[in-house]
Amino acid sequence: APERPYDLVVFGASGFTGQFVVEEVARAAASGELRGALRWAVAGRSREKLQAVLERAAERLGQAALGAEVGVLLCDVGDAASLAAMARQTRLVLSCVGPYRFFGEPVVEACVENGASCIDISGEPQFLEGMYLKYNEKAAEKGVYVIGSCGFDSIPADMGVLYTRDKLKGTLTAVESFLTVKSGPEGSCIHDGTWKSAIYGLADQGNLRKLRKKIGYAPVPAVGAKLKRRGLVFYNQEFKEYSIPFMGADVSVVKRSQRYLHTVLHETPVQYGAYVNVGGLGSVIKLMFAGILFLLLVKFSFGRKLLTKYPEFFSAGRFTKKGPTQKQMDGTSFTMTFFGEGYSEGQDPQNGKPNVKICTEVKGPEPGYVATPIAMVQAAVSLLEDAACLPKQGGVYSPGAAFSKTKLIDRLNQRGVEFSVISKPEV
């Protein structure tokens, strides 16, 4: 709507992840990559904290200040009227307040009711699919887009599968991805917000199954040879280390995208498995102990309290209340490698074995607080700038469903989250 003063608002701007998203928006606004000047604002509970975040971003970008053109909106996730006021002033809200199962829905509701689009960086399948069940029809009516998991969960995976498909001459039918995270001498860690999301998500697995029954998803047909699920731990010959299934939202997000692309755009669906490389046998043993303890504690409310109170202890230092230092972030990077298989042009995927293979990768900086803000902000830019390439009607979408026809991958490539073909399709 042209009368709205802002193109986008960062909600939760003074939170741990929000501050990095603000910096990334400021970078996009200054880069001239948008067709016009970007009108944007930050939103949260405390004016002082929001001002401090804007000052920090200006300093990091080497500017004197971000100037008066950046708006400051006061609103609280517990105050519906303040959220509605925020949503009415903008075309798009970047929602950075998690865990989303507790704080995500009021923002989605305010946006849908007041005609603003909304994107988040949730890695919580239950929240993402719950929003689809509750708001998909209303968002379609209002012509707004609600796009979840636009961060490290799950843009590299979701767009990586589409990139792999587009680079294969023929029909891609199955992909497995392997995530490797490398850290420097300072090590790496994750802010405990993500840890909390994992605790509550695992505790509530049963309700996720019920939710999916309620949605009544149409099954996605397996085209070509069926992709085998691997074990809980296996030795990976390609990487010469052990791998385990990836516990994040990637598989569920990719499946939603593939279902949409198959049912609405009549494209061949791709089967998908996601794994993470964990290193040698020592790492595996440590992980298994931590994992068993985690699964036991998560079942009981006192166990969840313990896990929430002492994230560092129970995650062997992987999750902390302070989050990573700048040095840790500078030294950390990720690579996601995709092994795809399919059928060459003219081959019927319903008959015979796959006869082409392809290997691609997505690599980038530290995943949680460098790559995630880049992914979220470039998703926002794609939503604002590539509007003609979005799905014809509004609704609640996964990134692959929303952005498959946009320039998102090109935009990410220019910002250091790089998609490339490692080995050409071989028959």
Short mmCIF file of C-alpha atoms in Angstrom, two decimals:
data_model
loop_
_atom_site.label_atom_id
_atom_site.label_comp_id
_atom_site.label_asym_id
_atom_site.label_seq_id
_atom_site.Cartn_x
_atom_site.Cartn_y
_atom_site.Cartn_z
CA ALA A 1 0.00 0.00 0.00
CA PRO A 2 1.57 3.28 -1.13
CA GLU A 3 0.38 5.30 1.86
CA ARG A 4 2.44 3.18 4.29
CA PRO A 5 5.47 5.11 5.55
CA TYR A 6 7.83 2.09 5.61
CA ASP A 7 8.83 -0.67 3.19
CA LEU A 8 10.03 -2.84 6.04
CA VAL A 9 10.21 -2.91 9.83
CA VAL A 10 12.60 -5.07 11.86
CA PHE A 11 10.61 -6.28 14.89
CA GLY A 12 12.72 -7.44 17.84
CA ALA A 13 15.55 -5.27 16.54
CA SER A 14 17.36 -5.10 19.88
CA GLY A 15 17.37 -8.87 20.43
CA PHE A 16 20.52 -10.94 19.94
CA THR A 17 19.76 -11.86 16.32
CA GLY A 18 17.75 -8.69 15.64
CA GLN A 19 20.81 -6.45 16.03
CA PHE A 20 22.59 -8.32 13.21
CA VAL A 21 19.48 -8.13 11.01
CA VAL A 22 19.38 -4.33 11.56
CA GLU A 23 23.01 -4.07 10.47
CA GLU A 24 22.27 -6.13 7.35
CA VAL A 25 19.22 -3.99 6.45
CA ALA A 26 21.35 -0.85 6.85
CA ARG A 27 23.96 -2.42 4.55
CA ALA A 28 21.31 -3.27 1.92
CA ALA A 29 19.84 0.25 2.16
CA ALA A 30 23.28 1.85 1.67
CA SER A 31 24.36 -0.46 -1.16
CA GLY A 32 22.00 0.95 -3.76
CA GLU A 33 20.89 -2.58 -4.73
CA LEU A 34 17.24 -1.54 -4.42
CA ARG A 35 15.36 0.34 -7.10
CA GLY A 36 14.54 3.27 -4.80
CA ALA A 37 15.55 4.42 -1.34
CA LEU A 38 14.58 1.89 1.32
CA ARG A 39 12.22 3.33 3.92
CA TRP A 40 12.59 1.29 7.05
CA ALA A 41 12.18 1.24 10.81
CA VAL A 42 13.17 -0.73 13.89
CA ALA A 43 10.60 -1.89 16.44
CA GLY A 44 10.77 -3.20 19.99
CA ARG A 45 9.98 -2.36 23.60
CA SER A 46 12.74 0.05 24.55
CA ARG A 47 13.58 3.25 22.68
CA GLU A 48 17.04 3.38 24.33
CA LYS A 49 17.91 -0.16 23.22
CA LEU A 50 16.64 0.48 19.68
CA GLN A 51 18.70 3.68 19.44
CA ALA A 52 21.75 1.79 20.70
CA VAL A 53 21.27 -0.88 18.01
CA LEU A 54 21.06 1.80 15.30
CA GLU A 55 24.23 3.44 16.63
CA ARG A 56 26.03 0.10 16.68
CA ALA A 57 24.97 -0.64 13.09
CA ALA A 58 26.14 2.81 11.92
CA GLU A 59 29.49 2.28 13.61
CA ARG A 60 29.90 -1.19 12.06
CA LEU A 61 29.17 0.25 8.62
CA GLY A 62 31.58 3.13 9.19
CA GLN A 63 28.87 5.78 9.02
CA ALA A 64 28.46 8.71 11.39
CA ALA A 65 24.82 7.76 11.99
CA LEU A 66 21.95 6.00 10.21
CA GLY A 67 20.18 9.32 10.05
CA ALA A 68 16.68 10.37 10.90
CA GLU A 69 15.28 8.38 7.96
CA VAL A 70 15.19 5.19 10.06
CA GLY A 71 11.98 5.11 12.10
CA VAL A 72 11.76 3.88 15.68
CA LEU A 73 8.49 2.18 16.65
CA LEU A 74 7.66 1.10 20.18
CA CYS A 75 5.67 -2.11 20.41
CA ASP A 76 5.45 -5.21 22.52
CA VAL A 77 4.58 -8.76 21.49
CA GLY A 78 2.14 -8.85 24.44
CA ASP A 79 0.27 -5.75 23.25
CA ALA A 80 -1.92 -6.53 20.22
CA ALA A 81 -2.79 -2.87 19.55
CA SER A 82 0.89 -1.90 19.31
CA LEU A 83 1.56 -4.79 16.87
CA ALA A 84 -1.41 -3.75 14.74
CA ALA A 85 -0.14 -0.15 14.68
CA MET A 86 3.27 -1.40 13.53
CA ALA A 87 1.79 -3.64 10.81
CA ARG A 88 -0.36 -0.81 9.43
CA GLN A 89 2.72 1.35 8.85
CA THR A 90 4.72 -1.06 6.72
CA ARG A 91 4.59 -3.35 3.70
CA LEU A 92 6.72 -6.02 5.39
CA VAL A 93 7.70 -7.05 8.92
CA LEU A 94 10.92 -8.96 9.64
CA SER A 95 10.01 -10.89 12.79
CA CYS A 96 13.08 -11.62 14.95
CA VAL A 97 11.44 -12.50 18.28
CA GLY A 98 11.75 -16.19 19.23
CA PRO A 99 11.12 -18.88 20.34
CA TYR A 100 8.39 -18.43 17.75
CA ARG A 101 6.06 -20.95 19.38
CA PHE A 102 5.68 -18.39 22.21
CA PHE A 103 6.10 -15.06 20.46
CA GLY A 104 5.59 -15.64 16.74
CA GLU A 105 1.84 -15.87 16.24
CA PRO A 106 0.78 -12.41 17.51
CA VAL A 107 3.10 -10.88 14.89
CA VAL A 108 1.74 -13.06 12.07
CA GLU A 109 -1.83 -12.30 13.12
CA ALA A 110 -1.21 -8.52 13.27
CA CYS A 111 0.43 -8.59 9.83
CA VAL A 112 -2.30 -10.65 8.16
CA GLU A 113 -5.13 -8.62 9.72
CA ASN A 114 -3.51 -5.31 8.74
CA GLY A 115 -2.34 -6.16 5.26
CA ALA A 116 1.44 -6.44 5.81
CA SER A 117 3.63 -9.33 4.67
CA CYS A 118 5.81 -11.05 7.27
CA ILE A 119 8.98 -13.13 7.22
CA ASP A 120 10.74 -14.89 10.07
CA ILE A 121 13.78 -17.07 10.73
CA SER A 122 12.01 -19.83 12.65
CA GLY A 123 13.41 -23.34 12.62
CA GLU A 124 10.35 -24.71 14.43
CA PRO A 125 8.19 -26.94 12.18
CA GLN A 126 5.26 -26.81 14.56
CA PHE A 127 5.08 -23.01 14.49
CA LEU A 128 5.64 -22.86 10.71
CA GLU A 129 2.98 -25.44 9.88
CA GLY A 130 0.60 -24.13 12.57
CA MET A 131 0.71 -20.70 10.90
CA TYR A 132 -0.07 -22.36 7.56
CA LEU A 133 -3.12 -24.07 9.05
CA LYS A 134 -4.44 -20.93 10.74
CA TYR A 135 -3.55 -18.08 8.38
CA ASN A 136 -3.02 -19.40 4.85
CA GLU A 137 -6.54 -18.62 3.62
CA LYS A 138 -6.75 -15.23 5.32
CA ALA A 139 -3.32 -14.20 3.96
CA ALA A 140 -4.43 -15.24 0.47
CA GLU A 141 -7.59 -13.11 0.83
CA LYS A 142 -5.55 -10.11 1.96
CA GLY A 143 -2.88 -10.64 -0.70
CA VAL A 144 -0.02 -10.78 1.81
CA TYR A 145 2.84 -13.27 2.09
CA VAL A 146 3.86 -14.98 5.32
CA ILE A 147 7.17 -16.73 4.71
CA GLY A 148 8.77 -18.67 7.54
CA SER A 149 12.27 -20.13 8.00
CA CYS A 150 14.08 -17.45 5.97
CA GLY A 151 17.33 -17.89 7.91
CA PHE A 152 19.90 -20.62 8.19
CA ASP A 153 16.94 -22.87 8.73
CA SER A 154 16.10 -23.21 5.90
CA ILE A 155 17.15 -21.02 2.96
CA PRO A 156 20.44 -22.82 2.14
CA ALA A 157 18.66 -26.19 2.14
CA ASP A 158 15.44 -25.16 0.41
CA MET A 159 17.01 -22.97 -2.27
CA GLY A 160 19.97 -25.39 -2.54
CA VAL A 161 17.63 -28.19 -3.61
CA LEU A 162 16.04 -25.90 -6.25
CA TYR A 163 19.47 -24.76 -7.45
CA THR A 164 20.58 -28.40 -7.80
CA ARG A 165 17.40 -29.22 -9.72
CA ASP A 166 17.91 -26.27 -12.09
CA LYS A 167 21.54 -27.24 -12.79
CA LEU A 168 20.72 -30.83 -13.73
CA LYS A 169 19.89 -31.37 -17.39
CA GLY A 170 17.08 -33.84 -17.04
CA THR A 171 14.92 -34.65 -14.02
CA LEU A 172 16.28 -34.44 -10.48
CA THR A 173 14.49 -36.96 -8.25
CA ALA A 174 16.50 -37.16 -5.01
CA VAL A 175 19.00 -35.08 -3.03
CA GLU A 176 20.94 -35.56 0.17
CA SER A 177 22.64 -32.61 1.84
CA PHE A 178 25.58 -32.69 4.25
CA LEU A 179 26.30 -29.70 6.45
CA THR A 180 29.83 -28.96 7.67
CA VAL A 181 30.47 -26.10 10.07
CA LYS A 182 34.11 -25.06 10.51
CA SER A 183 35.24 -22.84 13.36
CA GLY A 184 38.49 -21.01 13.99
CA PRO A 185 40.85 -21.17 17.00
CA GLU A 186 38.24 -19.40 19.16
CA GLY A 187 35.67 -22.16 18.57
CA SER A 188 32.01 -21.39 17.95
CA CYS A 189 28.76 -21.35 19.86
CA ILE A 190 25.09 -20.50 19.42
CA HIS A 191 22.86 -18.17 21.45
CA ASP A 192 20.55 -20.08 23.78
CA GLY A 193 17.40 -18.82 22.01
CA THR A 194 17.93 -21.62 19.47
CA TRP A 195 18.50 -24.10 22.31
CA LYS A 196 15.13 -23.16 23.86
CA SER A 197 13.37 -23.66 20.52
CA ALA A 198 14.89 -27.16 20.31
CA ILE A 199 13.87 -28.05 23.87
CA TYR A 200 10.22 -27.08 23.41
CA GLY A 201 10.06 -28.47 19.89
CA LEU A 202 11.26 -31.94 20.92
CA ALA A 203 9.04 -31.95 24.00
CA ASP A 204 6.05 -31.39 21.74
CA GLN A 205 6.64 -33.90 18.92
CA GLY A 206 3.27 -35.56 19.51
CA ASN A 207 1.35 -32.36 18.81
CA LEU A 208 3.24 -31.85 15.55
CA ARG A 209 1.88 -35.19 14.32
CA LYS A 210 -1.67 -34.15 15.28
CA LEU A 211 -1.23 -30.80 13.56
CA ARG A 212 -0.16 -32.50 10.32
CA LYS A 213 -3.21 -34.78 10.47
CA LYS A 214 -5.40 -31.69 10.81
CA ILE A 215 -3.79 -30.01 7.81
CA GLY A 216 -4.35 -33.23 5.83
CA TYR A 217 -1.37 -32.84 3.51
CA ALA A 218 -1.67 -34.55 0.14
CA PRO A 219 1.15 -37.12 -0.01
CA VAL A 220 4.06 -36.08 -2.23
CA PRO A 221 4.72 -38.89 -4.72
CA ALA A 222 8.23 -40.38 -4.74
CA VAL A 223 9.35 -40.11 -8.35
CA GLY A 224 12.27 -42.30 -9.46
CA ALA A 225 14.21 -44.64 -7.17
CA LYS A 226 13.14 -44.26 -3.53
CA LEU A 227 15.65 -42.36 -1.39
CA LYS A 228 16.82 -44.60 1.46
CA ARG A 229 16.95 -43.15 4.96
CA ARG A 230 20.32 -43.56 6.61
CA GLY A 231 21.02 -44.65 10.16
CA LEU A 232 21.38 -42.49 13.27
CA VAL A 233 25.19 -42.47 12.87
CA PHE A 234 27.16 -43.55 9.83
CA TYR A 235 30.65 -43.16 8.42
CA ASN A 236 30.62 -40.91 5.40
CA GLN A 237 33.12 -41.97 2.73
CA GLU A 238 32.83 -38.67 0.82
CA PHE A 239 33.94 -36.60 3.81
CA LYS A 240 35.93 -39.25 5.74
CA GLU A 241 34.03 -38.48 8.94
CA TYR A 242 30.86 -39.48 10.78
CA SER A 243 27.46 -37.99 9.95
CA ILE A 244 24.10 -37.89 11.71
CA PRO A 245 20.63 -36.76 10.55
CA PHE A 246 20.19 -32.96 10.70
CA MET A 247 17.79 -32.16 13.56
CA GLY A 248 16.56 -28.80 12.25
CA ALA A 249 13.51 -27.89 10.20
CA ASP A 250 15.15 -28.38 6.78
CA VAL A 251 13.49 -31.67 5.79
CA SER A 252 9.99 -30.48 6.70
CA VAL A 253 10.51 -27.12 4.96
CA VAL A 254 11.88 -28.66 1.75
CA LYS A 255 8.98 -31.13 1.73
CA ARG A 256 6.47 -28.27 1.96
CA SER A 257 8.17 -26.48 -0.94
CA GLN A 258 8.25 -29.63 -3.05
CA ARG A 259 4.58 -30.31 -2.31
CA TYR A 260 3.64 -26.78 -3.42
CA LEU A 261 5.79 -26.91 -6.57
CA HIS A 262 4.31 -30.31 -7.44
CA THR A 263 0.63 -29.59 -6.74
CA VAL A 264 0.45 -25.97 -7.93
CA LEU A 265 3.16 -25.70 -10.60
CA HIS A 266 3.13 -29.39 -11.67
CA GLU A 267 6.91 -29.73 -11.28
CA THR A 268 8.55 -33.09 -10.50
CA PRO A 269 8.94 -33.36 -6.71
CA VAL A 270 12.41 -34.04 -5.29
CA GLN A 271 12.96 -36.44 -2.36
CA TYR A 272 15.28 -35.03 0.29
CA GLY A 273 17.42 -36.15 3.23
CA ALA A 274 19.50 -33.79 5.43
CA TYR A 275 22.59 -34.73 7.42
CA VAL A 276 25.34 -33.00 9.36
CA ASN A 277 29.00 -34.04 9.55
CA VAL A 278 30.18 -34.35 13.15
CA GLY A 279 33.83 -35.47 12.90
CA GLY A 280 35.59 -38.49 14.36
CA LEU A 281 34.52 -41.24 16.74
CA GLY A 282 35.25 -39.10 19.85
CA SER A 283 32.78 -36.45 18.68
CA VAL A 284 30.17 -39.13 18.00
CA ILE A 285 30.47 -40.61 21.51
CA LYS A 286 30.22 -37.16 23.15
CA LEU A 287 27.22 -36.29 20.99
CA MET A 288 25.44 -39.54 21.78
CA PHE A 289 25.83 -39.01 25.53
CA ALA A 290 24.61 -35.42 25.27
CA GLY A 291 21.76 -36.50 22.98
CA ILE A 292 20.51 -39.28 25.26
CA LEU A 293 20.63 -36.97 28.29
CA PHE A 294 18.80 -34.26 26.34
CA LEU A 295 16.05 -36.64 25.19
CA LEU A 296 15.55 -37.92 28.74
CA LEU A 297 15.39 -34.47 30.34
CA VAL A 298 13.18 -32.92 27.68
CA LYS A 299 10.30 -35.27 28.59
CA PHE A 300 9.82 -33.74 32.07
CA SER A 301 9.09 -30.16 33.07
CA PHE A 302 11.87 -30.11 35.69
CA GLY A 303 14.25 -31.49 33.06
CA ARG A 304 13.26 -28.73 30.64
CA LYS A 305 13.87 -26.17 33.41
CA LEU A 306 17.37 -27.56 33.97
CA LEU A 307 18.14 -27.56 30.25
CA THR A 308 16.90 -23.97 29.91
CA LYS A 309 18.80 -22.77 32.98
CA TYR A 310 22.17 -24.36 32.16
CA PRO A 311 22.46 -24.44 28.37
CA GLU A 312 26.26 -24.33 28.43
CA PHE A 313 26.59 -27.35 30.71
CA PHE A 314 24.09 -29.59 28.92
CA SER A 315 25.25 -28.69 25.40
CA ALA A 316 28.98 -29.08 26.19
CA GLY A 317 29.50 -25.37 25.53
CA ARG A 318 27.70 -25.35 22.15
CA PHE A 319 24.93 -23.05 23.38
CA THR A 320 25.46 -20.07 25.70
CA LYS A 321 23.33 -17.28 27.12
CA LYS A 322 25.78 -14.70 25.76
CA GLY A 323 26.03 -16.07 22.24
CA PRO A 324 29.21 -16.06 20.14
CA THR A 325 31.84 -13.32 20.28
CA GLN A 326 32.72 -11.34 17.17
CA LYS A 327 36.02 -13.28 16.91
CA GLN A 328 34.16 -16.60 17.03
CA MET A 329 31.80 -15.43 14.30
CA ASP A 330 34.64 -14.17 12.12
CA GLY A 331 36.34 -17.57 12.34
CA THR A 332 33.26 -19.68 11.56
CA SER A 333 31.85 -20.72 8.19
CA PHE A 334 29.55 -23.37 6.76
CA THR A 335 29.37 -25.56 3.68
CA MET A 336 26.28 -27.48 2.66
CA THR A 337 27.03 -30.09 0.01
CA PHE A 338 24.19 -31.52 -2.10
CA PHE A 339 24.43 -34.91 -3.82
CA GLY A 340 21.64 -35.21 -6.37
CA GLU A 341 20.56 -38.02 -8.64
CA GLY A 342 18.04 -38.23 -11.40
CA TYR A 343 17.30 -39.16 -14.99
CA SER A 344 18.82 -37.72 -18.15
CA GLU A 345 16.66 -35.90 -20.70
CA GLY A 346 14.37 -38.32 -22.51
CA GLN A 347 14.63 -40.94 -19.72
CA ASP A 348 11.38 -41.77 -17.93
CA PRO A 349 11.90 -41.30 -14.17
CA GLN A 350 9.17 -43.85 -13.50
CA ASN A 351 11.26 -46.58 -15.13
CA GLY A 352 14.69 -47.92 -14.33
CA LYS A 353 17.49 -46.63 -12.13
CA PRO A 354 18.67 -43.02 -11.91
CA ASN A 355 21.39 -42.45 -14.50
CA VAL A 356 22.71 -38.95 -13.73
CA LYS A 357 24.42 -37.51 -10.67
CA ILE A 358 25.27 -33.94 -9.71
CA CYS A 359 27.06 -32.34 -6.76
CA THR A 360 26.47 -28.71 -5.76
CA GLU A 361 27.21 -26.67 -2.67
CA VAL A 362 26.10 -23.62 -0.75
CA LYS A 363 28.77 -22.03 1.35
CA GLY A 364 28.86 -18.95 3.47
CA PRO A 365 29.95 -17.21 6.65
CA GLU A 366 28.96 -18.11 10.23
CA PRO A 367 25.45 -19.57 9.93
CA GLY A 368 23.55 -18.19 12.93
CA TYR A 369 24.27 -14.46 13.02
CA VAL A 370 26.00 -13.64 9.72
CA ALA A 371 24.44 -15.93 7.09
CA THR A 372 20.98 -15.84 8.72
CA PRO A 373 20.63 -12.02 8.58
CA ILE A 374 21.94 -12.05 4.98
CA ALA A 375 19.36 -14.71 4.03
CA MET A 376 16.52 -12.92 5.83
CA VAL A 377 17.30 -9.49 4.37
CA GLN A 378 17.79 -10.81 0.82
CA ALA A 379 14.48 -12.69 1.16
CA ALA A 380 12.92 -9.35 2.18
CA VAL A 381 14.54 -7.57 -0.79
CA SER A 382 13.24 -10.31 -3.13
CA LEU A 383 9.76 -9.94 -1.69
CA LEU A 384 9.79 -6.17 -2.22
CA GLU A 385 11.67 -6.04 -5.53
CA ASP A 386 10.68 -9.26 -7.37
CA ALA A 387 6.96 -8.99 -6.56
CA ALA A 388 5.93 -10.05 -10.08
CA CYS A 389 7.78 -13.39 -9.60
CA LEU A 390 6.12 -14.37 -6.30
CA PRO A 391 3.23 -16.88 -6.21
CA LYS A 392 0.13 -15.34 -7.82
CA GLN A 393 -1.79 -15.19 -4.57
CA GLY A 394 -0.79 -14.40 -1.00
CA GLY A 395 -0.62 -17.09 1.65
CA VAL A 396 1.69 -18.83 4.10
CA TYR A 397 4.68 -20.19 2.19
CA SER A 398 8.04 -21.88 2.67
CA PRO A 399 11.02 -20.07 1.06
CA GLY A 400 11.30 -22.44 -1.92
CA ALA A 401 7.60 -22.07 -2.71
CA ALA A 402 7.69 -18.28 -2.44
CA PHE A 403 11.04 -17.54 -4.06
CA SER A 404 11.59 -20.28 -6.67
CA LYS A 405 11.01 -17.83 -9.55
CA THR A 406 12.69 -14.77 -7.98
CA LYS A 407 16.31 -13.59 -8.08
CA LEU A 408 16.96 -14.68 -4.47
CA ILE A 409 19.83 -17.04 -5.32
CA ASP A 410 21.60 -14.34 -7.39
CA ARG A 411 21.12 -11.86 -4.56
CA LEU A 412 22.57 -14.31 -2.01
CA ASN A 413 25.55 -15.01 -4.27
CA GLN A 414 26.35 -11.30 -4.35
CA ARG A 415 26.25 -11.14 -0.54
CA GLY A 416 28.61 -14.04 0.19
CA VAL A 417 26.20 -16.97 0.52
CA GLU A 418 27.44 -18.74 -2.60
CA PHE A 419 25.72 -21.42 -4.67
CA SER A 420 27.94 -23.40 -7.05
CA VAL A 421 28.16 -26.63 -9.03
CA ILE A 422 31.00 -28.86 -7.76
CA SER A 423 30.75 -31.67 -10.26
CA LYS A 424 28.81 -31.43 -13.49
CA PRO A 425 25.98 -33.88 -14.03
CA GLU A 426 27.51 -37.14 -15.24
CA VAL A 427 25.52 -39.89 -16.87
#
